[in-house]
PDB file of N, CA and C in Angstrom:
ATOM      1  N   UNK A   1       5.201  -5.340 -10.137  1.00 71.00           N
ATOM      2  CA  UNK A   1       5.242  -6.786 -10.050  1.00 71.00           C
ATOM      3  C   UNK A   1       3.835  -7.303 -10.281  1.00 71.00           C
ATOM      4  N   UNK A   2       4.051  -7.661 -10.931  1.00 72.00           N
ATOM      5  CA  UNK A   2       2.483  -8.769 -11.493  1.00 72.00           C
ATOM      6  C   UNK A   2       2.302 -10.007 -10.643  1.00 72.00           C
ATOM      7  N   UNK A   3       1.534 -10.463 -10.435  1.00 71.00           N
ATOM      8  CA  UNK A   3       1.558 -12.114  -9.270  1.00 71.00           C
ATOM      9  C   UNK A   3       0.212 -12.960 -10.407  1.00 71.00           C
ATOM     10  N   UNK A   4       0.857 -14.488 -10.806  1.00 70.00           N
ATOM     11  CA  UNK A   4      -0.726 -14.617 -10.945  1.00 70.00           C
ATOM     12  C   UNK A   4      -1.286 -15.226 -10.288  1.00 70.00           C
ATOM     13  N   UNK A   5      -2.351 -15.947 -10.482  1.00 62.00           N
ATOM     14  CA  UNK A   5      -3.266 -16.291  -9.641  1.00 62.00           C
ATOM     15  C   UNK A   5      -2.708 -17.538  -8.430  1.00 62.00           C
ATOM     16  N   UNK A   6      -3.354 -17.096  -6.677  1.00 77.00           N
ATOM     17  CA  UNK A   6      -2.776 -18.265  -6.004  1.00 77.00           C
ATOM     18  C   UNK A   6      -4.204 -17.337  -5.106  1.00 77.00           C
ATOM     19  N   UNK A   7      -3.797 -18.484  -3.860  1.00 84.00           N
ATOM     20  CA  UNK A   7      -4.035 -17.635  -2.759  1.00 84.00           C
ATOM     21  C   UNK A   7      -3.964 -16.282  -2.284  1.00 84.00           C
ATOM     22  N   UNK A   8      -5.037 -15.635  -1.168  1.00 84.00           N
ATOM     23  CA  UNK A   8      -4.267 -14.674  -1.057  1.00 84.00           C
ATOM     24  C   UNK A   8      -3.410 -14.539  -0.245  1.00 84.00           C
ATOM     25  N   UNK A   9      -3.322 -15.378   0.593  1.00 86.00           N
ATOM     26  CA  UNK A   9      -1.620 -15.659   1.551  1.00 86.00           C
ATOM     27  C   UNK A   9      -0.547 -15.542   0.664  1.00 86.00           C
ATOM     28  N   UNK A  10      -0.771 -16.414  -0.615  1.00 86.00           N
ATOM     29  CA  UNK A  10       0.036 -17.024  -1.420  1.00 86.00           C
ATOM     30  C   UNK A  10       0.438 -15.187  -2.254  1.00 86.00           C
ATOM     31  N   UNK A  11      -0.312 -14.423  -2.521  1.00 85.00           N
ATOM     32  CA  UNK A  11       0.116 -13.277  -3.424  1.00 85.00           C
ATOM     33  C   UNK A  11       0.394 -12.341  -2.215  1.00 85.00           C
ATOM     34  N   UNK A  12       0.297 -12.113  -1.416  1.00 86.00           N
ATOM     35  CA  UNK A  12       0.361 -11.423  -0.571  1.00 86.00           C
ATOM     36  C   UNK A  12       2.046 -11.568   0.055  1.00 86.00           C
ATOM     37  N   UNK A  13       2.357 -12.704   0.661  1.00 87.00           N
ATOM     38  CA  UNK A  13       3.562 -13.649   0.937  1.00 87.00           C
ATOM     39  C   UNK A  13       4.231 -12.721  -0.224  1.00 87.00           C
ATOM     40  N   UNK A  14       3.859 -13.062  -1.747  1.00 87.00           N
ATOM     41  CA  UNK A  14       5.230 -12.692  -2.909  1.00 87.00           C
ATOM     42  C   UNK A  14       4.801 -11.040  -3.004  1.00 87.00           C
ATOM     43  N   UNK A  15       3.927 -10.048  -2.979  1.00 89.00           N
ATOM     44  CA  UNK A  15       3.900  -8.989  -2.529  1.00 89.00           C
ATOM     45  C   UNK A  15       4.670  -7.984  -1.252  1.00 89.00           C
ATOM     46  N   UNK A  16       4.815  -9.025  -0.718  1.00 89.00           N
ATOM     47  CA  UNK A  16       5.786  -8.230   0.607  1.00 89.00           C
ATOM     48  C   UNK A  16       7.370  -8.649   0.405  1.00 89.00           C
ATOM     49  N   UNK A  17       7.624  -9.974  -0.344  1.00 89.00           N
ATOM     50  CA  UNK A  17       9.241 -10.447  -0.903  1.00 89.00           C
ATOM     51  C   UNK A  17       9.228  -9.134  -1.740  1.00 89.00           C
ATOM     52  N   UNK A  18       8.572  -8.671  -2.919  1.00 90.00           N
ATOM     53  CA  UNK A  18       9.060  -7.964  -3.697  1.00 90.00           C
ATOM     54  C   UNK A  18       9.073  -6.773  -3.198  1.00 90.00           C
ATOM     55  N   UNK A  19       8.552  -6.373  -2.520  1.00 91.00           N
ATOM     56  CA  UNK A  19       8.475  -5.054  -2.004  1.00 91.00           C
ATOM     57  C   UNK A  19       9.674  -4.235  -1.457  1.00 91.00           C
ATOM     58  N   UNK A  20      10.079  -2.888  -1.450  1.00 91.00           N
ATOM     59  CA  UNK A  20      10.935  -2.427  -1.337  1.00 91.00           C
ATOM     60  C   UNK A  20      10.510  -0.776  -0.633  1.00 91.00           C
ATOM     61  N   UNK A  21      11.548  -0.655   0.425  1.00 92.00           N
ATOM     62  CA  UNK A  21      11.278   1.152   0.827  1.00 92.00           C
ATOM     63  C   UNK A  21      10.057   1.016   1.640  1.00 92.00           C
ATOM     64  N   UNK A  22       9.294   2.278   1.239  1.00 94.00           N
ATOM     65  CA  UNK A  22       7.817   2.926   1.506  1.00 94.00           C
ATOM     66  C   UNK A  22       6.671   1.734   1.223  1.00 94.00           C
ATOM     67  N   UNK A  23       6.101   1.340   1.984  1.00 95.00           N
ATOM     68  CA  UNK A  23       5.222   0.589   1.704  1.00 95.00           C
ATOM     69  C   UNK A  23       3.589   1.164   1.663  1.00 95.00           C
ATOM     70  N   UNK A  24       2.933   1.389   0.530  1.00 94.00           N
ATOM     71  CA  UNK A  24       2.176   2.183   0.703  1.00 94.00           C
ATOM     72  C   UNK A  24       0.640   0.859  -0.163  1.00 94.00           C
ATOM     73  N   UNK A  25      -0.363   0.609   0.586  1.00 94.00           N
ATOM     74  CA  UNK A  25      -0.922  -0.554   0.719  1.00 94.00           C
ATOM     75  C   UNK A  25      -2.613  -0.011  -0.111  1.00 94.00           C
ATOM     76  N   UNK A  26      -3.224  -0.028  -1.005  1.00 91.00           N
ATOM     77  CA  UNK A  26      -4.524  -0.021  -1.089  1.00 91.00           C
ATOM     78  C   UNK A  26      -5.093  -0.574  -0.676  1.00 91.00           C
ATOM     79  N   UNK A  27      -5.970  -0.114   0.665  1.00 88.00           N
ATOM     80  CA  UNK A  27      -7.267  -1.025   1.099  1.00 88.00           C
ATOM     81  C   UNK A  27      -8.382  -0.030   1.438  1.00 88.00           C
ATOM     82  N   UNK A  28      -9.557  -0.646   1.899  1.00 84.00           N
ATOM     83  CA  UNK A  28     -10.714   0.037   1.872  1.00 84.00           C
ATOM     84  C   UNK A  28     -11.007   0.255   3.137  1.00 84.00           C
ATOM     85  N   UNK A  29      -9.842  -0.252   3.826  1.00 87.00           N
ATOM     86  CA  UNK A  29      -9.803   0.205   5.803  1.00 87.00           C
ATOM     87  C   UNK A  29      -8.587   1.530   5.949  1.00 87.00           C
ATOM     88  N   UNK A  30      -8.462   1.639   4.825  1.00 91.00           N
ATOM     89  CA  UNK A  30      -7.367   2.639   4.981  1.00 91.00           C
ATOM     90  C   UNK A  30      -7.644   4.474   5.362  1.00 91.00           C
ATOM     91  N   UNK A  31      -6.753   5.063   5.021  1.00 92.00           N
ATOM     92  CA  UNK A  31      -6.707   6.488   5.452  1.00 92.00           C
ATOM     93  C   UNK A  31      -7.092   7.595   3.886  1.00 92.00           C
ATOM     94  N   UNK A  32      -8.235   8.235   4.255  1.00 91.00           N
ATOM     95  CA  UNK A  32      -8.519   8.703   2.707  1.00 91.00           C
ATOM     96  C   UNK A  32      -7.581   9.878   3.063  1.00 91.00           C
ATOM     97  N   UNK A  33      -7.409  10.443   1.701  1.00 91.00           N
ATOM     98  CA  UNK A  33      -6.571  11.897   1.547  1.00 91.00           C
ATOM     99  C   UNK A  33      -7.552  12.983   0.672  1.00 91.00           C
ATOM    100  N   UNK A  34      -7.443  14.372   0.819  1.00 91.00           N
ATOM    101  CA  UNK A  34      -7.639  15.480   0.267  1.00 91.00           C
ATOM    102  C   UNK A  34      -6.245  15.215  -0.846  1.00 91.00           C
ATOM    103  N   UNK A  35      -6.751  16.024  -1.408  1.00 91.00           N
ATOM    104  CA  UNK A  35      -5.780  16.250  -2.223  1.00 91.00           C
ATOM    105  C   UNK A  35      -4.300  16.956  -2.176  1.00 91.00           C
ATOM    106  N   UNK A  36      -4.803  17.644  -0.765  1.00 93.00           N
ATOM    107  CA  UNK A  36      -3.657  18.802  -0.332  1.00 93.00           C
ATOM    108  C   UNK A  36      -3.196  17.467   0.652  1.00 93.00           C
ATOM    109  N   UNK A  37      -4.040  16.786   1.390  1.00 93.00           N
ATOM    110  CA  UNK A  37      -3.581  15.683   2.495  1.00 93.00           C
ATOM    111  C   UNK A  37      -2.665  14.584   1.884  1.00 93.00           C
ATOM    112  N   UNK A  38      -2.838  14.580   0.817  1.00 91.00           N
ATOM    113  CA  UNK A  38      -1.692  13.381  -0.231  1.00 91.00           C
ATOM    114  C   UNK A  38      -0.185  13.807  -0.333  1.00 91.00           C
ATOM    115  N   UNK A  39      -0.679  15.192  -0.844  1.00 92.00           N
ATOM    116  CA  UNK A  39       0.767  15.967  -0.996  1.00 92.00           C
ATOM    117  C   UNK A  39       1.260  16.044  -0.082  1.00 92.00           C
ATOM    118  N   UNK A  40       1.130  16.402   1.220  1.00 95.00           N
ATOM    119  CA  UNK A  40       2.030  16.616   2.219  1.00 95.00           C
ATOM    120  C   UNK A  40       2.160  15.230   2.892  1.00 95.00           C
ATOM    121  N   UNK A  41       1.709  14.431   2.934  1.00 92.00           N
ATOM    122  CA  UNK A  41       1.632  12.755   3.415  1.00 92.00           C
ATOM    123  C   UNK A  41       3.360  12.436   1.842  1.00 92.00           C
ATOM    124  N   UNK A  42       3.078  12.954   1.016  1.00 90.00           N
ATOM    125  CA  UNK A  42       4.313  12.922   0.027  1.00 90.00           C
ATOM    126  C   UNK A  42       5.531  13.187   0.392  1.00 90.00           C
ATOM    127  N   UNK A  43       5.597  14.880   0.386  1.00 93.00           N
ATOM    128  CA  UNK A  43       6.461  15.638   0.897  1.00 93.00           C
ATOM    129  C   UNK A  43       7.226  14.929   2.215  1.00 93.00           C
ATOM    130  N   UNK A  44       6.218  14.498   3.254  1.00 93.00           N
ATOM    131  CA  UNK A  44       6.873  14.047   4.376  1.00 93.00           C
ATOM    132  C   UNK A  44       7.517  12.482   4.075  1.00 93.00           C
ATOM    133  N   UNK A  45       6.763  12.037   3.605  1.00 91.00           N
ATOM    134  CA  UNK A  45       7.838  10.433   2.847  1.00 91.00           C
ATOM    135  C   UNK A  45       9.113  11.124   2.248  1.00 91.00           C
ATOM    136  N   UNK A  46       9.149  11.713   1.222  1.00 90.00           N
ATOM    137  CA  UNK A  46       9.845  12.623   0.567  1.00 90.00           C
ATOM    138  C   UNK A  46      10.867  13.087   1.823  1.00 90.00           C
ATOM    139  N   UNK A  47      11.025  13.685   2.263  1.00 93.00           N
ATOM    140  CA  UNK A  47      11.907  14.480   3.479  1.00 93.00           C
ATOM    141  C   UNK A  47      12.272  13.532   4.153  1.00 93.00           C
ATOM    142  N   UNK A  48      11.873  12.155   4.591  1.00 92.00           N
ATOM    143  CA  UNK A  48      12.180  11.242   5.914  1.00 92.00           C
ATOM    144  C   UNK A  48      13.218  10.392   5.054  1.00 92.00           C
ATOM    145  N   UNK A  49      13.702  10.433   3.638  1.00 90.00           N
ATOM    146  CA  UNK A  49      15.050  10.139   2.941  1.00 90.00           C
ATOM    147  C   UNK A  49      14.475   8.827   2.488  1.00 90.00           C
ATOM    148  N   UNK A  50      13.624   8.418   2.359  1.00 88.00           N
ATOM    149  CA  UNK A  50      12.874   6.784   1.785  1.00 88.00           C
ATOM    150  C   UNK A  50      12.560   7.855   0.759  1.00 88.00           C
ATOM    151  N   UNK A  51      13.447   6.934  -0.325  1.00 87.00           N
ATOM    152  CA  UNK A  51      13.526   7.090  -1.728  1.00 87.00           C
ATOM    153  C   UNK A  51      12.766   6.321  -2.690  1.00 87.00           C
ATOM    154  N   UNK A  52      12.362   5.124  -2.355  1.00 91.00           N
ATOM    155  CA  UNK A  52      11.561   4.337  -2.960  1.00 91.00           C
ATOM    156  C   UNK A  52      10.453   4.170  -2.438  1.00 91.00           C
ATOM    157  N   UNK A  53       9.520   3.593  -2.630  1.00 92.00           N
ATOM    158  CA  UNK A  53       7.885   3.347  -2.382  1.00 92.00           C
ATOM    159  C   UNK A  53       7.011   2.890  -3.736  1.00 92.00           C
ATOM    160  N   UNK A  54       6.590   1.718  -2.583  1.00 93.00           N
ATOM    161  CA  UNK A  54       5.888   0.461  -3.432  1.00 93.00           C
ATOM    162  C   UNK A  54       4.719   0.626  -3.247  1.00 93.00           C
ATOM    163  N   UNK A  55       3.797   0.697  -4.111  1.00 93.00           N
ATOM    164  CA  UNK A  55       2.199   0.601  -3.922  1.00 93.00           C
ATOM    165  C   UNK A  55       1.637  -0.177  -4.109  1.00 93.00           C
ATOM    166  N   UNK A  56       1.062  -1.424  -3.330  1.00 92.00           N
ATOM    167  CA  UNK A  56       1.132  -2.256  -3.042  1.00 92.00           C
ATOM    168  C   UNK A  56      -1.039  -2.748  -3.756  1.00 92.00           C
ATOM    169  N   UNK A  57      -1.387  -2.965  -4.655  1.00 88.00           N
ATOM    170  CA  UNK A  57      -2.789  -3.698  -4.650  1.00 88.00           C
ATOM    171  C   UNK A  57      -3.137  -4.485  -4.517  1.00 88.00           C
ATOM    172  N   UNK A  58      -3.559  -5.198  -4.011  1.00 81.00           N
ATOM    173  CA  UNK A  58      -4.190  -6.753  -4.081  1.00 81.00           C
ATOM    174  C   UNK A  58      -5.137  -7.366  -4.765  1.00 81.00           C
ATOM    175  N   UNK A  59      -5.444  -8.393  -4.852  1.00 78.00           N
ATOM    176  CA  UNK A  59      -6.826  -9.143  -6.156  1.00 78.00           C
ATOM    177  C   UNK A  59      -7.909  -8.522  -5.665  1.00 78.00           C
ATOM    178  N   UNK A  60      -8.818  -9.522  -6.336  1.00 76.00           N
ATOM    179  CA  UNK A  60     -10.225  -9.274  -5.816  1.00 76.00           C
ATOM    180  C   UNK A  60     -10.905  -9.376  -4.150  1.00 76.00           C
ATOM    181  N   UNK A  61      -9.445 -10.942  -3.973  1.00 79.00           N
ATOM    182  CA  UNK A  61     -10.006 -10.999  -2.410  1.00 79.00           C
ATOM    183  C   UNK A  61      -9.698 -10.343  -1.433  1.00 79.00           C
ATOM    184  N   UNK A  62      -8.742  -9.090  -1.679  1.00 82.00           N
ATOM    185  CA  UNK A  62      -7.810  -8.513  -0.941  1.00 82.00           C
ATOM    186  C   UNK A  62      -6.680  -8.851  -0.841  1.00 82.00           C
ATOM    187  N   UNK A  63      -5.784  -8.267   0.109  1.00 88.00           N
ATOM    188  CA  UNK A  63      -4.324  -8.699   0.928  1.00 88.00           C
ATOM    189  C   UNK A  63      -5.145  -9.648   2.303  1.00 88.00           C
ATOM    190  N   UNK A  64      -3.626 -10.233   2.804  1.00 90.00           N
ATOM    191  CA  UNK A  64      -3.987 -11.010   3.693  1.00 90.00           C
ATOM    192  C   UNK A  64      -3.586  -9.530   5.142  1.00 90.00           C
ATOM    193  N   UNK A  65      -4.008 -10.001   6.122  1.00 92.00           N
ATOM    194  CA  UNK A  65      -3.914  -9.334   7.414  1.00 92.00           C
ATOM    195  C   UNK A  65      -2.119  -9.193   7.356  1.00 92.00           C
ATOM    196  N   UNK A  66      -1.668 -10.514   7.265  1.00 89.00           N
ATOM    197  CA  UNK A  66       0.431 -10.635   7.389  1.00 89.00           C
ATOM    198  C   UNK A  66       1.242  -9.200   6.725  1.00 89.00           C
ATOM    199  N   UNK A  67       0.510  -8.463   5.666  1.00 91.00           N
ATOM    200  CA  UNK A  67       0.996  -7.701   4.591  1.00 91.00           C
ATOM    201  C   UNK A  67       0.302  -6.247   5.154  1.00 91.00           C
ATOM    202  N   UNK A  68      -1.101  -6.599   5.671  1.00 92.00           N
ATOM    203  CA  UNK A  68      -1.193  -5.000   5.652  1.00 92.00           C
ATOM    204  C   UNK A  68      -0.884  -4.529   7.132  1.00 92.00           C
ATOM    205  N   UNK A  69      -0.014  -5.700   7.804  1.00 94.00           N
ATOM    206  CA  UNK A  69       0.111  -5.643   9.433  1.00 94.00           C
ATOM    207  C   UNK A  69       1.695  -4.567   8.930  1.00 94.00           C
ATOM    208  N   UNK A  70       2.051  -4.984   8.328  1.00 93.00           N
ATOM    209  CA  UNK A  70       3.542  -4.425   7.667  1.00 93.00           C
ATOM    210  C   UNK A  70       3.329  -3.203   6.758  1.00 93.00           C
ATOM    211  N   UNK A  71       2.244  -2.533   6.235  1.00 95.00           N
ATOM    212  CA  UNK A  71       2.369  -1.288   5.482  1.00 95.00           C
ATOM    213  C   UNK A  71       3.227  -0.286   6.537  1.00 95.00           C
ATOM    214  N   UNK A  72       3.348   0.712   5.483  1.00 95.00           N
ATOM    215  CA  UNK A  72       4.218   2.023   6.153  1.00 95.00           C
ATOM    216  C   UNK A  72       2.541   3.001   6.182  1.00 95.00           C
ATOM    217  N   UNK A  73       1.643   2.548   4.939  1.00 95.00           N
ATOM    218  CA  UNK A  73       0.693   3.225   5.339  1.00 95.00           C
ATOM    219  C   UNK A  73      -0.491   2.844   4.581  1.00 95.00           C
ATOM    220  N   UNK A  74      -1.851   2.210   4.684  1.00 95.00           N
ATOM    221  CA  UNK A  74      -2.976   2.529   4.315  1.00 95.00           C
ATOM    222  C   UNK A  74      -3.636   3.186   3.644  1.00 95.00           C
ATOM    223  N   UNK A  75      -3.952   3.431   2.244  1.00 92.00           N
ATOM    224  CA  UNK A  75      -4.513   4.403   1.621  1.00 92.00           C
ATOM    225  C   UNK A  75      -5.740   3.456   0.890  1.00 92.00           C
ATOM    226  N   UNK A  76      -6.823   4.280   1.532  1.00 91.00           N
ATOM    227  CA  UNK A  76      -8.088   3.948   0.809  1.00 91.00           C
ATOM    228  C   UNK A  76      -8.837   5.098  -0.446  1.00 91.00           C
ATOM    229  N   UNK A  77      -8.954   4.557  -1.414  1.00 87.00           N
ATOM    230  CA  UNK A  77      -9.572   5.714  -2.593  1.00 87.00           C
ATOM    231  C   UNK A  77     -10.451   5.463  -2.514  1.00 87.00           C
ATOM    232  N   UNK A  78     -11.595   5.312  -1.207  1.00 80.00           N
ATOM    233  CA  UNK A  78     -13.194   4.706  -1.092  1.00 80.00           C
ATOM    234  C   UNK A  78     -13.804   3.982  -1.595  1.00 80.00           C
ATOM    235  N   UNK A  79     -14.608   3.671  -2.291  1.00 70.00           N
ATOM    236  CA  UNK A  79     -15.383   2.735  -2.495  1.00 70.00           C
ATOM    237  C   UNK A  79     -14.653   2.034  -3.689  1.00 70.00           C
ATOM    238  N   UNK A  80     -13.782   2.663  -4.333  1.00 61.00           N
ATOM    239  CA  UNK A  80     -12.955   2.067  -5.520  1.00 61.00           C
ATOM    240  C   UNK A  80     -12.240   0.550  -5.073  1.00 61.00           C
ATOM    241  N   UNK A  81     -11.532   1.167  -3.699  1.00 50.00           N
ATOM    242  CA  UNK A  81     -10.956  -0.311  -3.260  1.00 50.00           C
ATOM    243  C   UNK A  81     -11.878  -1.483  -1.898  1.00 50.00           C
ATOM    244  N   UNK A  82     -13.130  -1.244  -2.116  1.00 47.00           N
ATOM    245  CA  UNK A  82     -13.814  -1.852  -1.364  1.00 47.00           C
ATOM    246  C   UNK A  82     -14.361  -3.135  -1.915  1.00 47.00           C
TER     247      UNK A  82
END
C-alpha cells in the first residue's frame, strides 16, 4: 500500500486500516535480529498459523505512537531506519 503525502497521524491511521495478520513495524526503537534471530522470529510467526504479515514503513517523520502501540512486532535494521 502506497499512502501519499498527509500527516503522520493521517498515514499512519490508513497504515493500520490496510493492514492485515502479522504486523511487523520498521522503527529505529525496535528489536534488531541476527540473521539466525530473523529466521526463527519467522519460523515462529510461521508455526503460530498467521499466514499473512504486513510490513509496515513509515515516511520520513515516522509512524505515529497509535500504530506502533498495535505492532505484533518492532524490527529495527539500525541506523537505516533512524
Amino acid at each position: 500500500v502506497t499512502v501519499k503525502a498527509s500527516t503522520k497521524e493521517q498515514e499512519s491511521a490508513t497504515l493500520l486500516e490496510k493492514s492485515t495478520g502479522f504486523r511487523l513495524i520498521l522503527d529505529g526503537r525496535g528489536r534488531a535480529f541476527t540473521s539466525e534471530g530473523l529466521s526463527e522470529k519467522v519460523r515462529d510467526i510461521r508455526e503460530s498459523g498467521r499466514t499473512v504479515c504486513s510490513v509496515i514503513v513509515g515516511g520520513a517523520d515516522g509512524l505515529s505512537p497509535s500504530i506502533t502501540a498495535k505492532a505484533d512486532l518492532l524490527w529495527s535494521l539500525g541506523q537505516l531506519t533512524l
